[in-house]
PDB file of C-alpha atoms in Angstrom:
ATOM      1  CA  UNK A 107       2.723 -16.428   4.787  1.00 75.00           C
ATOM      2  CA  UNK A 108       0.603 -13.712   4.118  1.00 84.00           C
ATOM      3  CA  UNK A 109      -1.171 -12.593   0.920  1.00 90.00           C
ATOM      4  CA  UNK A 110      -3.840 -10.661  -0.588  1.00 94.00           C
ATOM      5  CA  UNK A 111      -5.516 -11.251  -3.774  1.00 95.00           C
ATOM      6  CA  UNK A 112      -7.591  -9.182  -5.612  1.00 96.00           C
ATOM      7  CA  UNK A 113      -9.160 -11.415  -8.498  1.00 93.00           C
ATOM      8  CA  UNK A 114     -10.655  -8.530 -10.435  1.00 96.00           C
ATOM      9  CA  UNK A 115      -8.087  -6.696 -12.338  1.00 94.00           C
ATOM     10  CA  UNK A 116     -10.321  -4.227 -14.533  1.00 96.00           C
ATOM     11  CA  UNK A 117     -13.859  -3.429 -14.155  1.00 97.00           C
ATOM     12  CA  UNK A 118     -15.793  -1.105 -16.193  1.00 97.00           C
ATOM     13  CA  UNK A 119     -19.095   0.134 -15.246  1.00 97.00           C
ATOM     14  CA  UNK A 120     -21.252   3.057 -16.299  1.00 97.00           C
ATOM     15  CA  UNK A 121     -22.328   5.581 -13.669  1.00 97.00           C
ATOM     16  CA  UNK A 122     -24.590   5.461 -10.981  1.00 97.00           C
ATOM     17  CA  UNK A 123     -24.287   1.497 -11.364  1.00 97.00           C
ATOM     18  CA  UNK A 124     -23.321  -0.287  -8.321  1.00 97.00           C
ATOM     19  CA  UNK A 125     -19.914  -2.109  -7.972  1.00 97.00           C
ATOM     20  CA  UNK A 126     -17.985  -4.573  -5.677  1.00 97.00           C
ATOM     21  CA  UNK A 127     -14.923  -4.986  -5.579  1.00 97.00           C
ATOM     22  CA  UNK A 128     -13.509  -7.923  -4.061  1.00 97.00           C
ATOM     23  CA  UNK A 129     -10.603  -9.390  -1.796  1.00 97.00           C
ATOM     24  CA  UNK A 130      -9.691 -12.630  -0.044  1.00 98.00           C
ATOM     25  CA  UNK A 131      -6.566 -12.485   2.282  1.00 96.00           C
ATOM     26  CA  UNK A 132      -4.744 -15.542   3.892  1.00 94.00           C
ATOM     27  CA  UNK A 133      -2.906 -15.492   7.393  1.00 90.00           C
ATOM     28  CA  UNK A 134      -2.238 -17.262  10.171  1.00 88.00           C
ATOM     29  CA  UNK A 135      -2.059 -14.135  12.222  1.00 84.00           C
ATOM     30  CA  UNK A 136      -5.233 -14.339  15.304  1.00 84.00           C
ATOM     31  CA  UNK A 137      -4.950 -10.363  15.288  1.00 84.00           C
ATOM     32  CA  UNK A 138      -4.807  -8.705  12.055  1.00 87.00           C
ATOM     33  CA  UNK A 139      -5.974  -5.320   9.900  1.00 87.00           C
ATOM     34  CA  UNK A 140      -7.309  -4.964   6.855  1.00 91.00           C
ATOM     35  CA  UNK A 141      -7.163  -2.155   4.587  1.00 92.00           C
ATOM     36  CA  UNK A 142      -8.363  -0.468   1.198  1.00 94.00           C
ATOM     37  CA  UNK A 143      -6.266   2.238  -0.483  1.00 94.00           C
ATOM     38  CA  UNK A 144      -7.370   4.307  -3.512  1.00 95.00           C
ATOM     39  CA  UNK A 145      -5.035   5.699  -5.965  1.00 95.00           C
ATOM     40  CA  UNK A 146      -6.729   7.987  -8.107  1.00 93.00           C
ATOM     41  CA  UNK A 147      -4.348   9.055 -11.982  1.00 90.00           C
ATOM     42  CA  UNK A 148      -2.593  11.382 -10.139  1.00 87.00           C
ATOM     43  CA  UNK A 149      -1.180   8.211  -8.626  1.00 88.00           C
ATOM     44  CA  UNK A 150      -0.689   9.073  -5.142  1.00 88.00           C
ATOM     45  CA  UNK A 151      -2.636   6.791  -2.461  1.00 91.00           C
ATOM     46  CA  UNK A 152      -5.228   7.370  -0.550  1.00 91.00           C
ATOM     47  CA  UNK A 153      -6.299   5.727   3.029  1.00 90.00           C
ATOM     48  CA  UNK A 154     -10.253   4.607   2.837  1.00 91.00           C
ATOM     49  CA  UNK A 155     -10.816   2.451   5.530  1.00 89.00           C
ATOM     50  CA  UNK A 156      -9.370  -0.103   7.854  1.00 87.00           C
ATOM     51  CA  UNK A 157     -10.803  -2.363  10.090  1.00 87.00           C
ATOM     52  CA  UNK A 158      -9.598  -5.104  12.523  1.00 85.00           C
ATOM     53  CA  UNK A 159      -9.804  -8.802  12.456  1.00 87.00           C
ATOM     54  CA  UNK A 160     -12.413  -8.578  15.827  1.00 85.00           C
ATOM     55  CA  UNK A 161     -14.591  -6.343  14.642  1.00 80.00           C
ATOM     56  CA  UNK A 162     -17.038  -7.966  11.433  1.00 79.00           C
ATOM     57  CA  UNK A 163     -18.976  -5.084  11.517  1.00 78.00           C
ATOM     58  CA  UNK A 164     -20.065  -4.385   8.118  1.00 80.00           C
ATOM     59  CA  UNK A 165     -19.454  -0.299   7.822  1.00 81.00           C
ATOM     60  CA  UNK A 166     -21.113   2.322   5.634  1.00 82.00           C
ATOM     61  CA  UNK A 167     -19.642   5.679   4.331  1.00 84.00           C
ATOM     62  CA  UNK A 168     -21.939   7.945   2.206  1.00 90.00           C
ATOM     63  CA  UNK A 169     -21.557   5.828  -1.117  1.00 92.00           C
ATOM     64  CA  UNK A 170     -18.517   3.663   0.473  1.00 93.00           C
ATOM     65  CA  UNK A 171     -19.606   0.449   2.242  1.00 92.00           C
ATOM     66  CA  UNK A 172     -17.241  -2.367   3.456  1.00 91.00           C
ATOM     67  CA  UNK A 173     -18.333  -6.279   3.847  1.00 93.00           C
ATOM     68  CA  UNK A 174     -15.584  -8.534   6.268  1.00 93.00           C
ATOM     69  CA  UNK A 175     -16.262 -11.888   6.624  1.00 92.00           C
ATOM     70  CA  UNK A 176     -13.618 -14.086   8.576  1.00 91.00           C
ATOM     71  CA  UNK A 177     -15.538 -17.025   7.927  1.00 92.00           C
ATOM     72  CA  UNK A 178     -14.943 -16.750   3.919  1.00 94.00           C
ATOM     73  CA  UNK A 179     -11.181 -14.370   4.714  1.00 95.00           C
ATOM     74  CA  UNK A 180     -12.964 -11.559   2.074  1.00 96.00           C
ATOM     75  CA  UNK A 181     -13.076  -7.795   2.428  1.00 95.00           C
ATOM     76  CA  UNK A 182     -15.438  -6.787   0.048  1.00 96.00           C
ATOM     77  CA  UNK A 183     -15.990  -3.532  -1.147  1.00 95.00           C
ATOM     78  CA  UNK A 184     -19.012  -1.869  -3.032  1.00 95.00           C
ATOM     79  CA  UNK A 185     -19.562   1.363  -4.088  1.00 95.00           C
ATOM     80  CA  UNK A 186     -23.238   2.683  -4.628  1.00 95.00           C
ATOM     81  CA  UNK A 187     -23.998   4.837  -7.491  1.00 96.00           C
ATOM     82  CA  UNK A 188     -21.141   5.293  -9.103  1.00 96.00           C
ATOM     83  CA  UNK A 189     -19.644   8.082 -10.122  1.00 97.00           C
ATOM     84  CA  UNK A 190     -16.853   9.432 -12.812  1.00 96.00           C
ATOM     85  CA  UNK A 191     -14.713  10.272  -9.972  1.00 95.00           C
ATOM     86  CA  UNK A 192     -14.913   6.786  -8.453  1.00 96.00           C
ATOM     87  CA  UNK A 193     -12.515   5.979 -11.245  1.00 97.00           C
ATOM     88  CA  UNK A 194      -9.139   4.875  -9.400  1.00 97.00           C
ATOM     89  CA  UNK A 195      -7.179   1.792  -8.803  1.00 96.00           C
ATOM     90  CA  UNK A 196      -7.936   0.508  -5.365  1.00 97.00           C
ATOM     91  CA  UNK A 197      -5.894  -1.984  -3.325  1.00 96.00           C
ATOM     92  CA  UNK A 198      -6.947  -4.167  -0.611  1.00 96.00           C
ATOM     93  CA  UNK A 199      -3.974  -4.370   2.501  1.00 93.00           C
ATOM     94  CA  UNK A 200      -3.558  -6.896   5.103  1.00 91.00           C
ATOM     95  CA  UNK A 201      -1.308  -5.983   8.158  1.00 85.00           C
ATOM     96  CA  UNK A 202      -0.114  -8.630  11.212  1.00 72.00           C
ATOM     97  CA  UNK A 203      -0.270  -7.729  14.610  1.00 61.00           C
ATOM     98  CA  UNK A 204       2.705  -5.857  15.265  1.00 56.00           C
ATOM     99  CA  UNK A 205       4.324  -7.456  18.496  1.00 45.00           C
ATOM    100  CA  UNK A 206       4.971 -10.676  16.498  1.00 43.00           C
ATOM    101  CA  UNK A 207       4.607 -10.500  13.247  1.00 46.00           C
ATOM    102  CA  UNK A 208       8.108  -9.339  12.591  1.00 50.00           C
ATOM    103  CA  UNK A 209       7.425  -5.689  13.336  1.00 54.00           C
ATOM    104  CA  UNK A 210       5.048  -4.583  10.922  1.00 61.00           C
ATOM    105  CA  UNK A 211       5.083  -5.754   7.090  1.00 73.00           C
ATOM    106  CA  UNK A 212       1.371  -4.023   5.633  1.00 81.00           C
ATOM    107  CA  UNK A 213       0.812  -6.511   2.451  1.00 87.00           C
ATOM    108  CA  UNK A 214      -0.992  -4.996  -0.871  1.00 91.00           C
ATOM    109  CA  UNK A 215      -3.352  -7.235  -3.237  1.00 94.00           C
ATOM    110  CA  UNK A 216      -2.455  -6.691  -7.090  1.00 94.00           C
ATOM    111  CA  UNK A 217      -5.060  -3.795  -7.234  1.00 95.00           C
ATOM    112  CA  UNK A 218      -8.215  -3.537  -8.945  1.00 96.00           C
ATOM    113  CA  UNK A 219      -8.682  -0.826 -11.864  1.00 96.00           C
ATOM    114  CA  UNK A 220     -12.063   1.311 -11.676  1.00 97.00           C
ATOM    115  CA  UNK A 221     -13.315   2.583 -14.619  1.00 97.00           C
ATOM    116  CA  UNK A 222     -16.775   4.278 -14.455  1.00 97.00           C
ATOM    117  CA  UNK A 223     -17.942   5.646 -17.554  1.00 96.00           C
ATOM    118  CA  UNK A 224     -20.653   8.753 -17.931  1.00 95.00           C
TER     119      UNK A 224
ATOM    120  CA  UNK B 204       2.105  20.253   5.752  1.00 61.00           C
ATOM    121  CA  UNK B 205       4.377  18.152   3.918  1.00 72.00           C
ATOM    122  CA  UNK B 206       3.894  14.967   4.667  1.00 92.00           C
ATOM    123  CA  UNK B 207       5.899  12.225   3.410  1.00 95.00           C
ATOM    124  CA  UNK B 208       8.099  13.775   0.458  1.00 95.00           C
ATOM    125  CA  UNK B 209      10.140  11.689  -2.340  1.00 96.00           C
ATOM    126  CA  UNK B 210      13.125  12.856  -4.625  1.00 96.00           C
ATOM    127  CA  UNK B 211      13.489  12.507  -6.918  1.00 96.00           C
ATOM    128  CA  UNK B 212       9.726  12.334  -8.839  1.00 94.00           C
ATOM    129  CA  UNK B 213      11.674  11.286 -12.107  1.00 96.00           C
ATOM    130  CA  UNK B 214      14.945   9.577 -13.243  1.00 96.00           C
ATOM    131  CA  UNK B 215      16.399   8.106 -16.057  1.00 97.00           C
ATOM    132  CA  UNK B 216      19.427   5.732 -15.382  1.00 96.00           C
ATOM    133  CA  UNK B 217      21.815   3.365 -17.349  1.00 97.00           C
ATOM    134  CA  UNK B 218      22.217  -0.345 -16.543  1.00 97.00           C
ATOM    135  CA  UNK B 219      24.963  -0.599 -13.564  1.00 97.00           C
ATOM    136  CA  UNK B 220      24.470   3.133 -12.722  1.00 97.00           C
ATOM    137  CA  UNK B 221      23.610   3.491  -8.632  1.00 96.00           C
ATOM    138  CA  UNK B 222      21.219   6.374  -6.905  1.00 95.00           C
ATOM    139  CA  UNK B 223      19.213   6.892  -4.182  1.00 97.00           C
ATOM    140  CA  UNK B 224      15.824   7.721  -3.144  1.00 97.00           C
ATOM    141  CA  UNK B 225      15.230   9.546  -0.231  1.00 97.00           C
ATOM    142  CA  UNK B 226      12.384   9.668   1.692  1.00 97.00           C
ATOM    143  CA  UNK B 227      11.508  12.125   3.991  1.00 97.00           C
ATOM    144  CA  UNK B 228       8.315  12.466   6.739  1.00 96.00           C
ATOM    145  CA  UNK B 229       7.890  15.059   9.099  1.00 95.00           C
ATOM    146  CA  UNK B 230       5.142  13.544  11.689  1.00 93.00           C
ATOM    147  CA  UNK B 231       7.579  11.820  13.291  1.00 92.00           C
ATOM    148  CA  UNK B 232       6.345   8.583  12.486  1.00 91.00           C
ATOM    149  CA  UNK B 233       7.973   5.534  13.531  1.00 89.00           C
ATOM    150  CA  UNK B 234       7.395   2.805  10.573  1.00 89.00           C
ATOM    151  CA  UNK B 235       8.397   3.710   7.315  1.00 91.00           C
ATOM    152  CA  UNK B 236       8.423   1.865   4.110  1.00 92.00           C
ATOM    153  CA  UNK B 237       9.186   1.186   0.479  1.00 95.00           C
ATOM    154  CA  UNK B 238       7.240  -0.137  -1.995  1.00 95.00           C
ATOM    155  CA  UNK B 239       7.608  -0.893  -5.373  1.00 96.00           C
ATOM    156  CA  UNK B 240       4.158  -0.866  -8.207  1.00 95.00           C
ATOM    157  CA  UNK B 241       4.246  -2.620 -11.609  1.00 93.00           C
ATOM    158  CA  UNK B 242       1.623  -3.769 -13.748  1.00 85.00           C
ATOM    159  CA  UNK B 243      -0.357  -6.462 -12.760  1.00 80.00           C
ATOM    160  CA  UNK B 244       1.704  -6.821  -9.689  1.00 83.00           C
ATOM    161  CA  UNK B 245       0.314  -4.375  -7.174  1.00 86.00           C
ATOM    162  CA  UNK B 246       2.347  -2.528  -4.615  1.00 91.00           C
ATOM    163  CA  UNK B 247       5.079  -5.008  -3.597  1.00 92.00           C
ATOM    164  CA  UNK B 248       7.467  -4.184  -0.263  1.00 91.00           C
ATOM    165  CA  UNK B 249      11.081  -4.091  -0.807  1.00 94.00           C
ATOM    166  CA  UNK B 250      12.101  -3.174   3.054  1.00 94.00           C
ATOM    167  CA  UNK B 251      10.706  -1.674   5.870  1.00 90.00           C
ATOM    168  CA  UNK B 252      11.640  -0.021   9.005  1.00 90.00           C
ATOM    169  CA  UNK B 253      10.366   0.383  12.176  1.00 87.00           C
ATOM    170  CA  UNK B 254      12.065   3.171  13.849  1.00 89.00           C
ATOM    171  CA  UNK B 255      15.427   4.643  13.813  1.00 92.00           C
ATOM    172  CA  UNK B 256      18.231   2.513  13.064  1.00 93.00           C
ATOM    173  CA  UNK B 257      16.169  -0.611  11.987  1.00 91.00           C
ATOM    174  CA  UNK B 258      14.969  -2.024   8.332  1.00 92.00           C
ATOM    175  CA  UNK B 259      14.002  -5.600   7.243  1.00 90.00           C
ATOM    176  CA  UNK B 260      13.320  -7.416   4.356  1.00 90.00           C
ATOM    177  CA  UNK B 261      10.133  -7.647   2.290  1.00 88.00           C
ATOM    178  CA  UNK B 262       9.057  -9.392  -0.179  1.00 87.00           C
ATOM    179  CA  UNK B 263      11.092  -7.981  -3.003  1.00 94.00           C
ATOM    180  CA  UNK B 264      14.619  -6.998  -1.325  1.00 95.00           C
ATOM    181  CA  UNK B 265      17.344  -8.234  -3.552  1.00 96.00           C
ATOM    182  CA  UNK B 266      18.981  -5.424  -5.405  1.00 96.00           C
ATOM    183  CA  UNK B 267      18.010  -3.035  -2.878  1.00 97.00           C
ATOM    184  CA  UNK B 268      19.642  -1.592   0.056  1.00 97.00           C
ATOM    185  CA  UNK B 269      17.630   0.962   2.918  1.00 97.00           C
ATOM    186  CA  UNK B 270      18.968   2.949   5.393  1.00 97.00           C
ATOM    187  CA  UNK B 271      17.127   4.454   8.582  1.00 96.00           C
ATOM    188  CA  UNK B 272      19.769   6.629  10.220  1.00 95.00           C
ATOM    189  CA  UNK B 273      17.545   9.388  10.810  1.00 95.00           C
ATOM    190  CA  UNK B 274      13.459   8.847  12.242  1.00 95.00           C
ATOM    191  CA  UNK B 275      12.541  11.529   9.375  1.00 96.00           C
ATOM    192  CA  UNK B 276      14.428  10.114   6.815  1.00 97.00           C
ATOM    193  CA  UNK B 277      14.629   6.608   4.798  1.00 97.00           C
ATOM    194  CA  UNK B 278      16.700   5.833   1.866  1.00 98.00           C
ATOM    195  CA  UNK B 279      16.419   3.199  -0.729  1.00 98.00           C
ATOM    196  CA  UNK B 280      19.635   2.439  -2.995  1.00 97.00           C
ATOM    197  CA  UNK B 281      20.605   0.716  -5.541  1.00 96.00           C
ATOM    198  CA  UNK B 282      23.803  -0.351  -5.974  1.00 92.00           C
ATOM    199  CA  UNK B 283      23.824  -1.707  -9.622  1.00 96.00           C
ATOM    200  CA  UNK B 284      20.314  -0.888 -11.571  1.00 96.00           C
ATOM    201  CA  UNK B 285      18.813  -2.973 -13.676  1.00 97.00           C
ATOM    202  CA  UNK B 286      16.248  -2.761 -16.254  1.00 97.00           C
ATOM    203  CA  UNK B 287      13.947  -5.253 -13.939  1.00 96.00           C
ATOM    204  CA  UNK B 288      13.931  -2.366 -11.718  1.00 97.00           C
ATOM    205  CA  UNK B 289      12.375   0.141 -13.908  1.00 97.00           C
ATOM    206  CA  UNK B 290       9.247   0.827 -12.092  1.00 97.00           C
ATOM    207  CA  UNK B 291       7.631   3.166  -9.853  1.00 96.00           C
ATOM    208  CA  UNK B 292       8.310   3.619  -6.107  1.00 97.00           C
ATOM    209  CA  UNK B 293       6.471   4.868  -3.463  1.00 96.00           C
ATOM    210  CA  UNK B 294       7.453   5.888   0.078  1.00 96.00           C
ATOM    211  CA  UNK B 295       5.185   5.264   3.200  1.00 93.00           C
ATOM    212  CA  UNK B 296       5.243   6.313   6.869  1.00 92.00           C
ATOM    213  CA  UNK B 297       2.960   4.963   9.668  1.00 87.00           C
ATOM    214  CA  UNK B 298       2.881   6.524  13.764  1.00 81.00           C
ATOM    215  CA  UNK B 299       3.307   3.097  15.199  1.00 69.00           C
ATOM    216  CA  UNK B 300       2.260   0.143  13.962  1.00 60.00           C
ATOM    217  CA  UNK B 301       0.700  -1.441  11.264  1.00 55.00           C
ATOM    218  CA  UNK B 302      -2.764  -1.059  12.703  1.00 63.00           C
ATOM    219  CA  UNK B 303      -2.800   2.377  11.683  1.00 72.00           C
ATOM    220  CA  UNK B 304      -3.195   3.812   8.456  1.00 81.00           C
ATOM    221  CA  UNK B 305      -0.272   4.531   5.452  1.00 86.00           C
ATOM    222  CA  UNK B 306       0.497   7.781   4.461  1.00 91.00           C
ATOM    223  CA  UNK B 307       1.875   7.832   1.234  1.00 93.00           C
ATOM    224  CA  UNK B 308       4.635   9.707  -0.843  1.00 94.00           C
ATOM    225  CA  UNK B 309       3.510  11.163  -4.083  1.00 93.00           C
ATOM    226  CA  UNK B 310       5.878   8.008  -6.154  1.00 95.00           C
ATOM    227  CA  UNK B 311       9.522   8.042  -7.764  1.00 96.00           C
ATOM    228  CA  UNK B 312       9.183   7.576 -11.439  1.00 96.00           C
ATOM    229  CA  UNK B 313      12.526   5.317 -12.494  1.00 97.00           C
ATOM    230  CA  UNK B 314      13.572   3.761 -15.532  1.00 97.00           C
ATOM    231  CA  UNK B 315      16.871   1.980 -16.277  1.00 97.00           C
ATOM    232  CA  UNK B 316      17.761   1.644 -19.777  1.00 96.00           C
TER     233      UNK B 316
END
């Protein structure tokens, strides 16, 4: 079975501190995705990043960077510098390969609530 | 561009009372999905579909029924609320698989009294 678990449920920084966010996934899917999602209070969500279970590339965007490590099954997340507007829930995805993984189930973590304070 | 679009945002229902959501996408994605978020629990998937005339089970079907006659469209039902399905539910669509990313519906606000 698959799962996703976010073991952080509320972290509160104060800005322009840095913060990780962390998530450990379980499958027994060879080809897999990974995903984060932020959903900001106006509670609609939105796509960050995804990367593929071949690829351990650790990737950097502006403030955004994104640590996979198969060996430990964690996605990490850390945000440099902080800012108000980092403050979101964000939720950590795992999708199976499609062709066998009966079609295409995307699995969420329990999220983890952002709160950076001026 | 619309996107992926959810009626209603809000609704208020008795216990045993039935409605629908309906959930439409206009990219002509094939995967679409429904998901349900309470506190604490994340965003949990009822059913899924992937294409026309298809839907399957998540992790959280029972009390829920989906339809997929129509690519654009995909409605969730529910035949007999209960309060343990006050919560908030949010459409997705994906183009084909779920190596690509989610777009999201703006979330169905539901509460069964």
């Amino acid at each position: 079975a698959q799962k996703v678990t976010q073991a952080q449920t509320e972290i509160s920084v104060v800005e322009k501190e840095d913060v990780t966010l962390d998530c450990v996934y379980e499958t027994r899917d060879t080809t897999y995705y990974l995903f984060w999602y932020k959903q900001p209070p106006s509670g609609e969500l939105v796509f960050l990043i995804r990367r593929n279970s071949f690829d351990e590339q650790n990737e950097i965007s502006g403030r955004y960077s994104w640590n996979f490590q198969k060996s430990t099954s964690s996605f990490n997340f850390t945000i440099t510098a902080s800012q108000v507007v980092d403050s979101a829930v964000y939720f950590c995805a795992l999708g199976g390969a499609p062709y066998y993984n009966q079609g295409g189930k995307l699995i969420f973590g329990q999220g983890t609530e952002l709160s950076v304070k001026p | 561009n619309a996107g992926v679009t959810q009626t209603p945002k809000f609704r208020v229902l008795k216990t045993g009372q039935s409605m629908t959501l309906l959930c439409a996408q206009d990219m002509n994605h094939e995967y679409m999905y429904w998901y349900r978020q309470d506190p604490g629990m994340g965003l949990r998937l009822i059913h899924y579909s992937v294409g026309e005339g298809t839907t399957a089970k998540g992790e959280v079907p029972d009390g829920y029924n989906v339809s997929r006659l129509k690519k654009q469209n995909f409605l969730l039902g529910l035949e007999s609320a209960a309060p343990s399905q006050t919560s908030v539910y949010f459409c997705a669509s994906g183009y084909k698989s779920t190596n690509e990313k989610l777009f999201f519906g703006s979330g169905t606000q539901l509460s069964v009294l």
